CSV table of C-alpha atoms (C1' of nucleotides) in Angstrom, one decimal:
chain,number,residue,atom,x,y,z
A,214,UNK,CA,17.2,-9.3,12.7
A,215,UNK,CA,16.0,-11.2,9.9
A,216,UNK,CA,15.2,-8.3,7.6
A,217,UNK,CA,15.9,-9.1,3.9
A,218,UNK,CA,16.8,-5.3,3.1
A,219,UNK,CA,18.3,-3.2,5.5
A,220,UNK,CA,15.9,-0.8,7.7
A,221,UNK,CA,12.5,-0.9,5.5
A,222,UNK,CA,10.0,-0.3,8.0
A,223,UNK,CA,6.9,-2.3,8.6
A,224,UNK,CA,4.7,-0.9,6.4
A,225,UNK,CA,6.5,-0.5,3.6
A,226,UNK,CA,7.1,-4.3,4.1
A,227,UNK,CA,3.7,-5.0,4.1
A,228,UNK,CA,2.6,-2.9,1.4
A,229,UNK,CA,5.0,-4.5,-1.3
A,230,UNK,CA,4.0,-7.8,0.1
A,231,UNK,CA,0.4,-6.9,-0.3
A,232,UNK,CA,1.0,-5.4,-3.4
A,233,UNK,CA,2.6,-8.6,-5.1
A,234,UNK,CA,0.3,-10.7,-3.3
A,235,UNK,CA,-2.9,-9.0,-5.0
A,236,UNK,CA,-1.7,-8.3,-7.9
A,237,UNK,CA,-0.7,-12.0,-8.6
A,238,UNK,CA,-3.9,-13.5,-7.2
A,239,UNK,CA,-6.1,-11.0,-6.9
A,240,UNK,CA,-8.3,-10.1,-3.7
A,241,UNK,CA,-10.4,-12.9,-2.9
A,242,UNK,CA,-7.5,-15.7,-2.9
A,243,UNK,CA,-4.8,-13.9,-0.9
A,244,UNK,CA,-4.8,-14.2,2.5
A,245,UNK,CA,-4.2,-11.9,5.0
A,246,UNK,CA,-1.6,-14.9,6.7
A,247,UNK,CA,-0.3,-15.0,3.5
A,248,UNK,CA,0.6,-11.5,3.1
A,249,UNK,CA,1.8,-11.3,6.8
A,250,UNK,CA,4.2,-14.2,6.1
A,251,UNK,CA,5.3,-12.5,2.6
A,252,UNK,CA,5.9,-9.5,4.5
A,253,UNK,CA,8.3,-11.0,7.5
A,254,UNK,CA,6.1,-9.7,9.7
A,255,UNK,CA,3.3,-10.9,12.4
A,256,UNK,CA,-0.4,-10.8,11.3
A,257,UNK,CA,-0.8,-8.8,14.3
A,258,UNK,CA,1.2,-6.5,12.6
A,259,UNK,CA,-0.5,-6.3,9.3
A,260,UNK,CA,-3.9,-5.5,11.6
A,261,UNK,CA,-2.2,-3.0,13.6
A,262,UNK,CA,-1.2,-0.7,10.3
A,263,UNK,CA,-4.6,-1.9,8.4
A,264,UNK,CA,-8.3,-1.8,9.8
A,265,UNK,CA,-8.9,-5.1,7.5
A,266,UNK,CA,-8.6,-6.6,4.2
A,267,UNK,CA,-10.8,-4.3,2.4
A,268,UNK,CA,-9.1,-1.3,3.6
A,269,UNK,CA,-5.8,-2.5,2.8
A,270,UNK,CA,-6.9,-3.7,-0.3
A,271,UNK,CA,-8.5,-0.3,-1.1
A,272,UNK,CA,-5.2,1.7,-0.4
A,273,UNK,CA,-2.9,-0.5,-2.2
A,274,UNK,CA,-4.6,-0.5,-5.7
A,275,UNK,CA,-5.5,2.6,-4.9
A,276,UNK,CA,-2.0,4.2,-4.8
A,277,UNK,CA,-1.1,1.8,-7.5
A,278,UNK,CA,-3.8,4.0,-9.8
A,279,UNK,CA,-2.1,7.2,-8.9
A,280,UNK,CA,1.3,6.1,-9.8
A,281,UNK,CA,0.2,4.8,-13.3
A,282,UNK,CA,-1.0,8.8,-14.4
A,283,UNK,CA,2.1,11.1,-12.8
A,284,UNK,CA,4.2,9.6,-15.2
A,285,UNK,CA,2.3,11.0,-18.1
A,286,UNK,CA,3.7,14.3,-19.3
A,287,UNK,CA,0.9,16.8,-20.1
A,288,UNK,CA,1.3,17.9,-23.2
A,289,UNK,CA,2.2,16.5,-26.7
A,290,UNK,CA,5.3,18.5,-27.7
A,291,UNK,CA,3.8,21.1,-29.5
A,292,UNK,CA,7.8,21.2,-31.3
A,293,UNK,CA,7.6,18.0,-33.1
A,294,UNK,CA,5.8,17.3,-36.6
A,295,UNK,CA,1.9,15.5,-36.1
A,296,UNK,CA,3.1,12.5,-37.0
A,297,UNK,CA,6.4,12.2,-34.6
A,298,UNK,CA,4.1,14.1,-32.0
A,299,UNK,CA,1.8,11.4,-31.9
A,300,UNK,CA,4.5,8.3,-32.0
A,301,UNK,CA,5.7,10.1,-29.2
A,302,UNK,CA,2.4,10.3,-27.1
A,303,UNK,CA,1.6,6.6,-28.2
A,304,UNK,CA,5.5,5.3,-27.5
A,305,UNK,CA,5.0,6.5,-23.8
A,306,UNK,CA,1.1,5.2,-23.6
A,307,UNK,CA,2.3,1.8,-24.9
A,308,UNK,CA,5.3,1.7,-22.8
A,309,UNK,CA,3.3,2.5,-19.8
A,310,UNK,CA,0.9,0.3,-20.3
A,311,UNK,CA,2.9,-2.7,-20.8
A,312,UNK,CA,4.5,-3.6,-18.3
A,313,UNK,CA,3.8,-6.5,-16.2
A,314,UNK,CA,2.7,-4.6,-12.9
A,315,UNK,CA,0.6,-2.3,-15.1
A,316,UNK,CA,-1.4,-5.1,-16.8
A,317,UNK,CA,-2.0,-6.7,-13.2
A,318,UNK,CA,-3.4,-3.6,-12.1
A,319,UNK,CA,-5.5,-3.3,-15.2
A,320,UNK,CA,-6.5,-7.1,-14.5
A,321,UNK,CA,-7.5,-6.5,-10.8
A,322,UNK,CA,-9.0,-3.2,-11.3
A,323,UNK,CA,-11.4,-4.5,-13.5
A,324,UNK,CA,-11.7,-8.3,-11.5
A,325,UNK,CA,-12.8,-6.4,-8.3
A,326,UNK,CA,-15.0,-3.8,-10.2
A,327,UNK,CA,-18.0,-4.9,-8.7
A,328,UNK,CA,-16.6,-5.5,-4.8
A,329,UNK,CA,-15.1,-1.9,-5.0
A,330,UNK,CA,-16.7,-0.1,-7.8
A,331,UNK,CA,-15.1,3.6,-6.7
A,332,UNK,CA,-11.9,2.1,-7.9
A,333,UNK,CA,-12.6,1.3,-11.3
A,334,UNK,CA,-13.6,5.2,-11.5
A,335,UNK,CA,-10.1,6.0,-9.6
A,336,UNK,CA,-8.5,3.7,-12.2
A,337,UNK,CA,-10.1,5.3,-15.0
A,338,UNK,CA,-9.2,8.9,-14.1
A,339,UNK,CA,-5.7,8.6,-13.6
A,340,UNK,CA,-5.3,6.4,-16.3
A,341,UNK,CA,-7.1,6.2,-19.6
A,342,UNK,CA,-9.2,9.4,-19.2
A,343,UNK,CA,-6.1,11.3,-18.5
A,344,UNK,CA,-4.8,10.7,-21.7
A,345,UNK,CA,-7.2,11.0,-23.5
A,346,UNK,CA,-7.5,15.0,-22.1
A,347,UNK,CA,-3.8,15.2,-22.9
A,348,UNK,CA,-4.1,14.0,-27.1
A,349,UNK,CA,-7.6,15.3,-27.3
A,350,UNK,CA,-6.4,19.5,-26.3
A,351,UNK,CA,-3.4,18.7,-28.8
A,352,UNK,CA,-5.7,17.5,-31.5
A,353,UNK,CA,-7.9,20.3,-30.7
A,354,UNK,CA,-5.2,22.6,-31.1
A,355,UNK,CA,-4.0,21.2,-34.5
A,356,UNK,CA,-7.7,21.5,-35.9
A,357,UNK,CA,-8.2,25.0,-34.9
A,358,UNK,CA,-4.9,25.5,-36.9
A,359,UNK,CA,-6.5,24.0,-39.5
A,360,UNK,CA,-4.0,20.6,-39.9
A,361,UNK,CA,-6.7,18.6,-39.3
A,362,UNK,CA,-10.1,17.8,-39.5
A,363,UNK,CA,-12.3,16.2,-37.0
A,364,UNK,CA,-15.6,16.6,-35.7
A,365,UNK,CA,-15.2,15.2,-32.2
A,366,UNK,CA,-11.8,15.2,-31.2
A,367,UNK,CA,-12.6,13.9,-28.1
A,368,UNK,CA,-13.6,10.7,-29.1
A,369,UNK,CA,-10.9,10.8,-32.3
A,370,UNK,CA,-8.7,10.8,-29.0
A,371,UNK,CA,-10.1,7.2,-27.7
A,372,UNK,CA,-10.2,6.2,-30.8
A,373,UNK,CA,-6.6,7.0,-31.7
A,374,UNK,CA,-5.7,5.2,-28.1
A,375,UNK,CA,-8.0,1.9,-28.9
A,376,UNK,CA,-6.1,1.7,-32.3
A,377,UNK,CA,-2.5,2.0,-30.8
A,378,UNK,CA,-3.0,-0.4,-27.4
A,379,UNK,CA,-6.0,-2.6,-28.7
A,380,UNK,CA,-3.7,-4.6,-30.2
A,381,UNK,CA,-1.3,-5.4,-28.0
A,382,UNK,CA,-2.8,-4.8,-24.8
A,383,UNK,CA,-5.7,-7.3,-25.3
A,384,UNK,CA,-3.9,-10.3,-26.3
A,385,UNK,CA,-1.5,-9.7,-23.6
A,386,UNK,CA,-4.3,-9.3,-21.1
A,387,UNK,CA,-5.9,-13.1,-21.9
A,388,UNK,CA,-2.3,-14.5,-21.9
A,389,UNK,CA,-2.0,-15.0,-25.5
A,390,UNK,CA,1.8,-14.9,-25.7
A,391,UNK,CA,1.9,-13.2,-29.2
A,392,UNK,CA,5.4,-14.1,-31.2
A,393,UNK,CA,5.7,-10.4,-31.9
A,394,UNK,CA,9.1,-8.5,-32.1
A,395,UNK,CA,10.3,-4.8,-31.1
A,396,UNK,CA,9.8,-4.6,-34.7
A,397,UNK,CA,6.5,-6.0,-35.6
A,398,UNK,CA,5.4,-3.2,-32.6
A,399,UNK,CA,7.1,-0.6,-34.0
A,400,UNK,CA,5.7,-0.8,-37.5
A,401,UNK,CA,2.1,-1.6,-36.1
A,402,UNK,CA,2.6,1.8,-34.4
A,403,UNK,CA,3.9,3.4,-37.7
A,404,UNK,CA,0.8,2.2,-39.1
A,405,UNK,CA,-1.7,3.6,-36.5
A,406,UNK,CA,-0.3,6.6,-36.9
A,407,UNK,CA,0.0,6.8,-40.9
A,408,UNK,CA,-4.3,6.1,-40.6
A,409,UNK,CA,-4.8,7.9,-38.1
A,410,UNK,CA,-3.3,11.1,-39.8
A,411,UNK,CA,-4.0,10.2,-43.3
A,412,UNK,CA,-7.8,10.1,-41.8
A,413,UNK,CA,-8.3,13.2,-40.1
A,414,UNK,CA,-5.9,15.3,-42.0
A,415,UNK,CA,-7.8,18.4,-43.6
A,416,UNK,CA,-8.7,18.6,-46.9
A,417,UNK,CA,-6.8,21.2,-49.2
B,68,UNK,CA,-43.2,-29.3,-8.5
B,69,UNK,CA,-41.6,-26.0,-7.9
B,70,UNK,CA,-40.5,-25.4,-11.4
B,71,UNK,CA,-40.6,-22.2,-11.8
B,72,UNK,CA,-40.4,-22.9,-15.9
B,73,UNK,CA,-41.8,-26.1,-17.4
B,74,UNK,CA,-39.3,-28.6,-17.8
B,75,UNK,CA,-36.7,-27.5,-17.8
B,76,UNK,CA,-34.2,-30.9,-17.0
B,77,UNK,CA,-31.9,-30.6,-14.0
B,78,UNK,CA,-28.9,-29.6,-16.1
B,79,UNK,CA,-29.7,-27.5,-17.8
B,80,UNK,CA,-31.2,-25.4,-14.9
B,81,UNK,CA,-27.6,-25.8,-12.7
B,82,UNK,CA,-26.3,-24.7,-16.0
B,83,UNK,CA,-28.3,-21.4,-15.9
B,84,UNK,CA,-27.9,-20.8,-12.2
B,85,UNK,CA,-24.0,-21.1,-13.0
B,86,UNK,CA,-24.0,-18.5,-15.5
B,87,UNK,CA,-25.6,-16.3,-13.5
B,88,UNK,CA,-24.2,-15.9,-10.4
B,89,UNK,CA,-20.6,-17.2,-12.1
B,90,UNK,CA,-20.8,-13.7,-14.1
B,91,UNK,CA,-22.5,-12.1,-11.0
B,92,UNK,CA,-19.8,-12.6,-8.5
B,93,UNK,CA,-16.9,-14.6,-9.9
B,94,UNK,CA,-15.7,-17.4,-9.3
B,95,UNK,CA,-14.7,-17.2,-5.6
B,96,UNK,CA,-17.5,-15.6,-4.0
B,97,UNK,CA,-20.0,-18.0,-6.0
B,98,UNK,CA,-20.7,-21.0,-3.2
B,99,UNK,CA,-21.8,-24.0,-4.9
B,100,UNK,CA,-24.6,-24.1,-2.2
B,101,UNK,CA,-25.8,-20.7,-3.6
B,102,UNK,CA,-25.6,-22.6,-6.9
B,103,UNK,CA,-28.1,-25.3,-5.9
B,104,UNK,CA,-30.2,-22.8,-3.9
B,105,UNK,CA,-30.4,-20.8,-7.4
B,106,UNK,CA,-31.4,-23.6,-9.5
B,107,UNK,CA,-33.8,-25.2,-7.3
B,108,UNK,CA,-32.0,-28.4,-7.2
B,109,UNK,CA,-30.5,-30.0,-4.0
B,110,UNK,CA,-26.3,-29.3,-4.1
B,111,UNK,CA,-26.1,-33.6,-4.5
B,112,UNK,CA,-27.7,-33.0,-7.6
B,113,UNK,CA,-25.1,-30.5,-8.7
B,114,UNK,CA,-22.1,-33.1,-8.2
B,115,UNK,CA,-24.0,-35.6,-9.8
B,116,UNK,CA,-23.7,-33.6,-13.0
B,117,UNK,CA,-20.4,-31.9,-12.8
B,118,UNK,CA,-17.3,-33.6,-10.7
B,119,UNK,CA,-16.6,-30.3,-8.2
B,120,UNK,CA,-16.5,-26.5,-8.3
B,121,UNK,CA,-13.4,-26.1,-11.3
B,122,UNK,CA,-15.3,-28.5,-13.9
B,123,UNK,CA,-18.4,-26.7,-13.4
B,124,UNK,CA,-16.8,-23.3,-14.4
B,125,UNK,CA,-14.3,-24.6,-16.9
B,126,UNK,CA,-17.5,-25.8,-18.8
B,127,UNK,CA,-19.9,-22.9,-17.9
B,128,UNK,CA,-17.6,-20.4,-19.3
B,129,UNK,CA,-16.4,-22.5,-22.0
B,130,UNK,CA,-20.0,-22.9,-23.7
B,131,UNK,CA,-20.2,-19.0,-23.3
B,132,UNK,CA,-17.0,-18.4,-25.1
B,133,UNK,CA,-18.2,-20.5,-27.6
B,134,UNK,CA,-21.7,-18.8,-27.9
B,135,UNK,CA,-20.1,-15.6,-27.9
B,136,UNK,CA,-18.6,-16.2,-31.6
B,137,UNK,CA,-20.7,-18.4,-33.6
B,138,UNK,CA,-23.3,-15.9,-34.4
B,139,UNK,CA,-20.6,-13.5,-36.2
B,140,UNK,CA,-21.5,-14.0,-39.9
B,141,UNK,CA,-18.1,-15.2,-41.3
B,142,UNK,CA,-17.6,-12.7,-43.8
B,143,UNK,CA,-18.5,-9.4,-45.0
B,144,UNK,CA,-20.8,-8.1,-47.1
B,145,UNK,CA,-19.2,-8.0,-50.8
B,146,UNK,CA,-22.7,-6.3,-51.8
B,147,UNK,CA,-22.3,-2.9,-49.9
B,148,UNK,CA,-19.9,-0.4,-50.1
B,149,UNK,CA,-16.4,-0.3,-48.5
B,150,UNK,CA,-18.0,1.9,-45.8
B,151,UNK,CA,-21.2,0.3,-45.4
B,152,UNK,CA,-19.6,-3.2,-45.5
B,153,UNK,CA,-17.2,-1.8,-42.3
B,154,UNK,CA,-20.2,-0.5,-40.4
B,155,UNK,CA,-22.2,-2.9,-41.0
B,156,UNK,CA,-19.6,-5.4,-39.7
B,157,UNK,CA,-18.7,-2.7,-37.0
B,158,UNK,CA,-22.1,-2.6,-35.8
B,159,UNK,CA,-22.6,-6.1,-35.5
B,160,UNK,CA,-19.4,-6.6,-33.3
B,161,UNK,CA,-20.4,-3.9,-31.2
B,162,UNK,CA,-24.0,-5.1,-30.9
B,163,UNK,CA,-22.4,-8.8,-29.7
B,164,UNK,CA,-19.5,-7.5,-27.3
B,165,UNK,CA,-22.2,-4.8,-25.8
B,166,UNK,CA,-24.8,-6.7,-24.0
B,167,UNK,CA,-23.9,-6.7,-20.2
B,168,UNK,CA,-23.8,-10.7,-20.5
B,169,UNK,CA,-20.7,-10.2,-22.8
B,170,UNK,CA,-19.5,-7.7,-20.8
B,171,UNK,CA,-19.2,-9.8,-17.5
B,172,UNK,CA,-18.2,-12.9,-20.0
B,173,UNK,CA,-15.0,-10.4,-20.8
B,174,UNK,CA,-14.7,-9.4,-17.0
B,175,UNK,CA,-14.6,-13.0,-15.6
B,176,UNK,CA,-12.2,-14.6,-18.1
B,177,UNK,CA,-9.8,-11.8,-17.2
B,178,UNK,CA,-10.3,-11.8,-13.9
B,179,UNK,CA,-10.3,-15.7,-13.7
B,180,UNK,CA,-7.2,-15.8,-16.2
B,181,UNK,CA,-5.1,-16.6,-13.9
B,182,UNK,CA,-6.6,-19.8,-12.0
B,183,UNK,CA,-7.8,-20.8,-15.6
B,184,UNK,CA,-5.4,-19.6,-18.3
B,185,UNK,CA,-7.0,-21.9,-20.7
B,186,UNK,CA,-10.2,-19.9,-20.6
B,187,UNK,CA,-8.5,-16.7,-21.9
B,188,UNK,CA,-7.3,-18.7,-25.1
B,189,UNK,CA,-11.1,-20.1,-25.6
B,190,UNK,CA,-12.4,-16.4,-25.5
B,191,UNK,CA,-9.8,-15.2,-27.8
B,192,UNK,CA,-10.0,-17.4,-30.4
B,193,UNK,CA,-14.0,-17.4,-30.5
B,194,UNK,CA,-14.5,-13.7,-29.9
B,195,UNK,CA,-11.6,-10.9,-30.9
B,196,UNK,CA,-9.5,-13.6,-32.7
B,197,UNK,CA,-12.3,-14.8,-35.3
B,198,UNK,CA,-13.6,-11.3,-35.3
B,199,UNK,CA,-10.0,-10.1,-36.7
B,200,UNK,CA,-10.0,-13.3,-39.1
B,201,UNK,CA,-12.8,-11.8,-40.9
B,202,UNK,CA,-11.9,-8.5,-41.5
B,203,UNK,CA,-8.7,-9.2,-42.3
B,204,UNK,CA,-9.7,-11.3,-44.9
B,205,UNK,CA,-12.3,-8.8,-46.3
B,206,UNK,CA,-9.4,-6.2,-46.5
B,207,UNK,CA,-7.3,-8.2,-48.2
B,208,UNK,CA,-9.5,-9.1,-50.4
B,209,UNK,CA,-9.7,-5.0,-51.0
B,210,UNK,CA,-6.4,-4.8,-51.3
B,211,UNK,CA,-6.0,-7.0,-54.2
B,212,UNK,CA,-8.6,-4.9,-55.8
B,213,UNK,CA,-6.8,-1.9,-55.2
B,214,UNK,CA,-9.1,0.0,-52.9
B,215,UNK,CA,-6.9,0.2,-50.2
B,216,UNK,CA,-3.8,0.2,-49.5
B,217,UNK,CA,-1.9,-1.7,-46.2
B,218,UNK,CA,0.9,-2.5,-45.0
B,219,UNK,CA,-0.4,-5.4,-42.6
B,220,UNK,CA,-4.1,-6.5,-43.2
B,221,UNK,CA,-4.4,-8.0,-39.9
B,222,UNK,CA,-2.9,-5.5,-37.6
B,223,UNK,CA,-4.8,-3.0,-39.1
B,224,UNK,CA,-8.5,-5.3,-38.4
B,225,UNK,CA,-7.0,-5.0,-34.9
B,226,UNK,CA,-6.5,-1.4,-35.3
B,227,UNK,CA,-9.7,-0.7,-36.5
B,228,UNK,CA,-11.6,-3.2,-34.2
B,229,UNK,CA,-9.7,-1.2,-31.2
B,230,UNK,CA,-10.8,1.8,-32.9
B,231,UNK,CA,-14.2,1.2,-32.5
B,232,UNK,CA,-14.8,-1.0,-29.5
B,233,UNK,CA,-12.4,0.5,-27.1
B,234,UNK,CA,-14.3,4.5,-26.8
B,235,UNK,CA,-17.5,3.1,-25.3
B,236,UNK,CA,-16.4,-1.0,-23.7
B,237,UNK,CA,-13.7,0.1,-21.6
B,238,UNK,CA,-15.9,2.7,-19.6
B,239,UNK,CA,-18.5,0.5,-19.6
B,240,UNK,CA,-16.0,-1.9,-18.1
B,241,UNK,CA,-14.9,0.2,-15.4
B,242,UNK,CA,-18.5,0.9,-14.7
B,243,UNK,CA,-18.2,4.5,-16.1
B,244,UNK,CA,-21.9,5.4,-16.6
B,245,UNK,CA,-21.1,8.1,-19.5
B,246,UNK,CA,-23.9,9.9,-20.7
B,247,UNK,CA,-23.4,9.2,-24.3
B,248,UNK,CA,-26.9,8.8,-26.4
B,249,UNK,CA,-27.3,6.3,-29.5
B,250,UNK,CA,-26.8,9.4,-31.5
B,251,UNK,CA,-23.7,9.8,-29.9
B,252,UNK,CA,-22.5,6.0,-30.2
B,253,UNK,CA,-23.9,6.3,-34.2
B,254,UNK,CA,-21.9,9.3,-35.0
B,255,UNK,CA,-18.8,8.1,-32.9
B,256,UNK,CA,-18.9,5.2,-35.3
B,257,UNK,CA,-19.4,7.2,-38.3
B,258,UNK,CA,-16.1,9.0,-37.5
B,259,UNK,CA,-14.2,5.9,-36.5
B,260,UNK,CA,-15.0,4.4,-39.9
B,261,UNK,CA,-14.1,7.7,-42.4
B,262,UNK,CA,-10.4,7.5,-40.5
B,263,UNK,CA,-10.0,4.3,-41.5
B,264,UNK,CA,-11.6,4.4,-44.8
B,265,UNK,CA,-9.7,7.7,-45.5
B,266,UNK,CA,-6.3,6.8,-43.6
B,267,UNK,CA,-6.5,3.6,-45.7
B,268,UNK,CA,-7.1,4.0,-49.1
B,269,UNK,CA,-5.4,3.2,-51.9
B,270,UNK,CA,-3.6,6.3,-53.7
B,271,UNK,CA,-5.2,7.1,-57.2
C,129,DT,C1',28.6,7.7,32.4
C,130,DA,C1',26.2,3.6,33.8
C,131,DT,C1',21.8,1.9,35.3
C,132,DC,C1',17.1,1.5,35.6
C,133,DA,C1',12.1,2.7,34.2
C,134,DT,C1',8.7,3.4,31.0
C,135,DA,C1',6.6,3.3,26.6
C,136,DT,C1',6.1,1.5,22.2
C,137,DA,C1',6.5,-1.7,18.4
C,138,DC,C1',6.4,-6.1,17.3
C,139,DT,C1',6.1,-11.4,17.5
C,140,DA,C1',4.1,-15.9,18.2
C,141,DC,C1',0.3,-18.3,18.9
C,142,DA,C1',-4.0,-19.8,20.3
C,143,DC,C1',-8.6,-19.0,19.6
C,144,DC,C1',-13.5,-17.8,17.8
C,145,DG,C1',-17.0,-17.6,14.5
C,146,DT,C1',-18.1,-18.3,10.0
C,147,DG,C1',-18.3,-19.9,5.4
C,148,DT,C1',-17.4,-23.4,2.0
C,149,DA,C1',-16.2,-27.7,-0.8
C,150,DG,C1',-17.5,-31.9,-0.8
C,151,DT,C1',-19.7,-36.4,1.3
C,152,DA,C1',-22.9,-39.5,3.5
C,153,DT,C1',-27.4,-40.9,4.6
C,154,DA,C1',-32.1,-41.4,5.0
C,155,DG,C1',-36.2,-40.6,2.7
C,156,DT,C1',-39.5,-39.6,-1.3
C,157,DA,C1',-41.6,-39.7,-5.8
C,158,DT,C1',-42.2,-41.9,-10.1
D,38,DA,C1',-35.1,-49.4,-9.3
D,39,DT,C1',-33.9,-44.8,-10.4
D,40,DA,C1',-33.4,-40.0,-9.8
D,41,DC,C1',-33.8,-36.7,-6.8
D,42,DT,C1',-34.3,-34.1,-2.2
D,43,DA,C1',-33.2,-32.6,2.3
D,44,DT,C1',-30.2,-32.2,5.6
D,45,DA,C1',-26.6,-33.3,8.6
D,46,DC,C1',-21.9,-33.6,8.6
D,47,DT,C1',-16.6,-33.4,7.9
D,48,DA,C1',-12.6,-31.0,7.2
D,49,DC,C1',-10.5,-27.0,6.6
D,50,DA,C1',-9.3,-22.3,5.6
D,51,DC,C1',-10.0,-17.7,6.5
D,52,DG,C1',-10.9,-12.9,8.8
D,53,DG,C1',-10.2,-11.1,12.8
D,54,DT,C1',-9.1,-10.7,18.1
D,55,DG,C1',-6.8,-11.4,22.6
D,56,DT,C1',-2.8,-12.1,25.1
D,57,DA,C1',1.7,-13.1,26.9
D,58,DG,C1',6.0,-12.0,26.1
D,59,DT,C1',10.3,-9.7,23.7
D,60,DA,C1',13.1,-6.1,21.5
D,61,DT,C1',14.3,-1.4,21.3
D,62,DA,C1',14.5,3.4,22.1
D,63,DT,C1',14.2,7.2,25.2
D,64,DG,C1',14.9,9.6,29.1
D,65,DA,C1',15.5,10.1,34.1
D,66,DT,C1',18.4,9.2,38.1
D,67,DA,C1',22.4,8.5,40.6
DNA sequence: TATCATATACTACACCGTGTAGTATAGTAT
DNA sequence: ATACTATACTACACGGTGTAGTATATGATA
């Protein structure tokens, strides 16, 4: 009767709640009462969808992983120049990367590594090692058409990624509340990419 | 009498103990009766140094931020070649931020960042912040002679420090166990520093 | 079609065992 | 007298369970 949004069933209640719940506080400090009462629903409830915490906690961050990679598109657009090819890939990295949700997850992932190590592997493969398959076969591609010239292009592919989110994404993480505009971003991007290709472009 | 080290006063073994189940376990699943037990002091003891649970973490992790930064040398070598003078410096960073005490250092703060956002400034400003201070100031200093050329000196110490650290400490920090040799790490380095020597310099 | 029976999903709440922060106290060593 | 130990204790929060009772949907029966 009291339902906040029409017809969401049960779970779905209690995942969201969940879901905000650990994300804000992590797994330790939220309660399972507090995540029942989040949820509008009866701890009873919670237990009868969930074996316990742990499991809960396990499925939530781990379908929280999933969603981060599927949004990725697989390839760098083999169409575009290096350079726009690149601020392409890096444009989508950084803009999935940056949002709130996505930082918590990072956060949390990487908080409970020890309590639930298989999900810092779960995090990792959907995430960061995923992309760095996706640049790494298009940089591959572009040496073997001799644009460029790298000797691992695997790890030129972590590299290019630490260069473009280090930035950003670590002050973010420690709460440093940078005073940086759209356009400070967008011309520390343009620079990222202006080394990154100046560096590994092929000698004539 | 049961002193398993020679006098070692009462502080400073809590202290120890602290750290090391603190950057074990965290901050919740650390009891302050684990604490004592650890230190081989009675938990009385314990409150007689530090007024409850927060003030002894605050100042654990504090002194270990601190630590972290004061044994960067402040500037860079303006004996050795651009590339030496970068790998040298490189090395160094990645020699500090690489033992598995820094790492859990960097995994705590995060994770605690939330319950104590004034610890993520601490380890900002005495780890990646001063680290960026330093470059930036050697490549500025390379500027003005010509060497290279940038747009923004400091982003690009960011860039390059992302560059370098982010390949083999975020793995690690996810507790993927890659199979990557010193060789490896040496020649990964190697690469990270001719893009940015290349992508950077100056014109002729 | 109206009424009743049954099953199921859920709530509200008390309850247990355990762990933990923090305190109080009595005793011991120097 | 001081600094410390050992230990018992308080107060409380949490994970998890058991239970009595309610709401709702479905389907059979008349």
């Amino acid at each position: 009767m009291n339902d906040t949004s029409p017809r969401r069933s049960k779970c779905d209640q209690i995942v969201e709640a969940a879901c905000k719940l650990f994300l804000e506080s992590g797994y330790e400090t939220t309660s399972m009462d507090a995540i029942a009462t989040e949820a509008n629903v009866s701890k009873r409830t919670v237990y009868s969808y969930f074996e316990n915490k742990e499991v809960l906690f396990g499925a939530i961050m781990k379908s929280m992983c999933d969603n981060t990679g599927c949004t990725h598109p697989d390839t760098l657009d083999p169409n575009l120049s290096l350079k726009e090819a690149l601020k392409e890939f890096a444009r989508n990295m950084v803009g999935l990367t940056q949002t709130p949700e996505q930082r918590d997850v990072f956060r949390v992932v990487l908080a409970e590594g020890i309590k639930f190590p298989e999900l810092g592997k779960t995090f990792w493969d959907s995430g960061p090692e995923l992309a760095k398959q996706i640049l790494a076969a298009y940089l591959t591609e572009q040496i073997s058409r001799g644009v460029l010239a790298i000797e691992d292009p695997e790890v030129a592919a972590m590299q290019f990624i630490g260069m473009v989110k280090w930035p950003h994404s670590m002050p973010e993480l420690f709460g440093i509340k940078g005073n940086t505009t759209p356009a400070d971003r967008q011309r520390a991007l343009d620079q990222a990419i202006s080394i990154f290709t100046e560096g590994t472009r092929a000698k004539s």
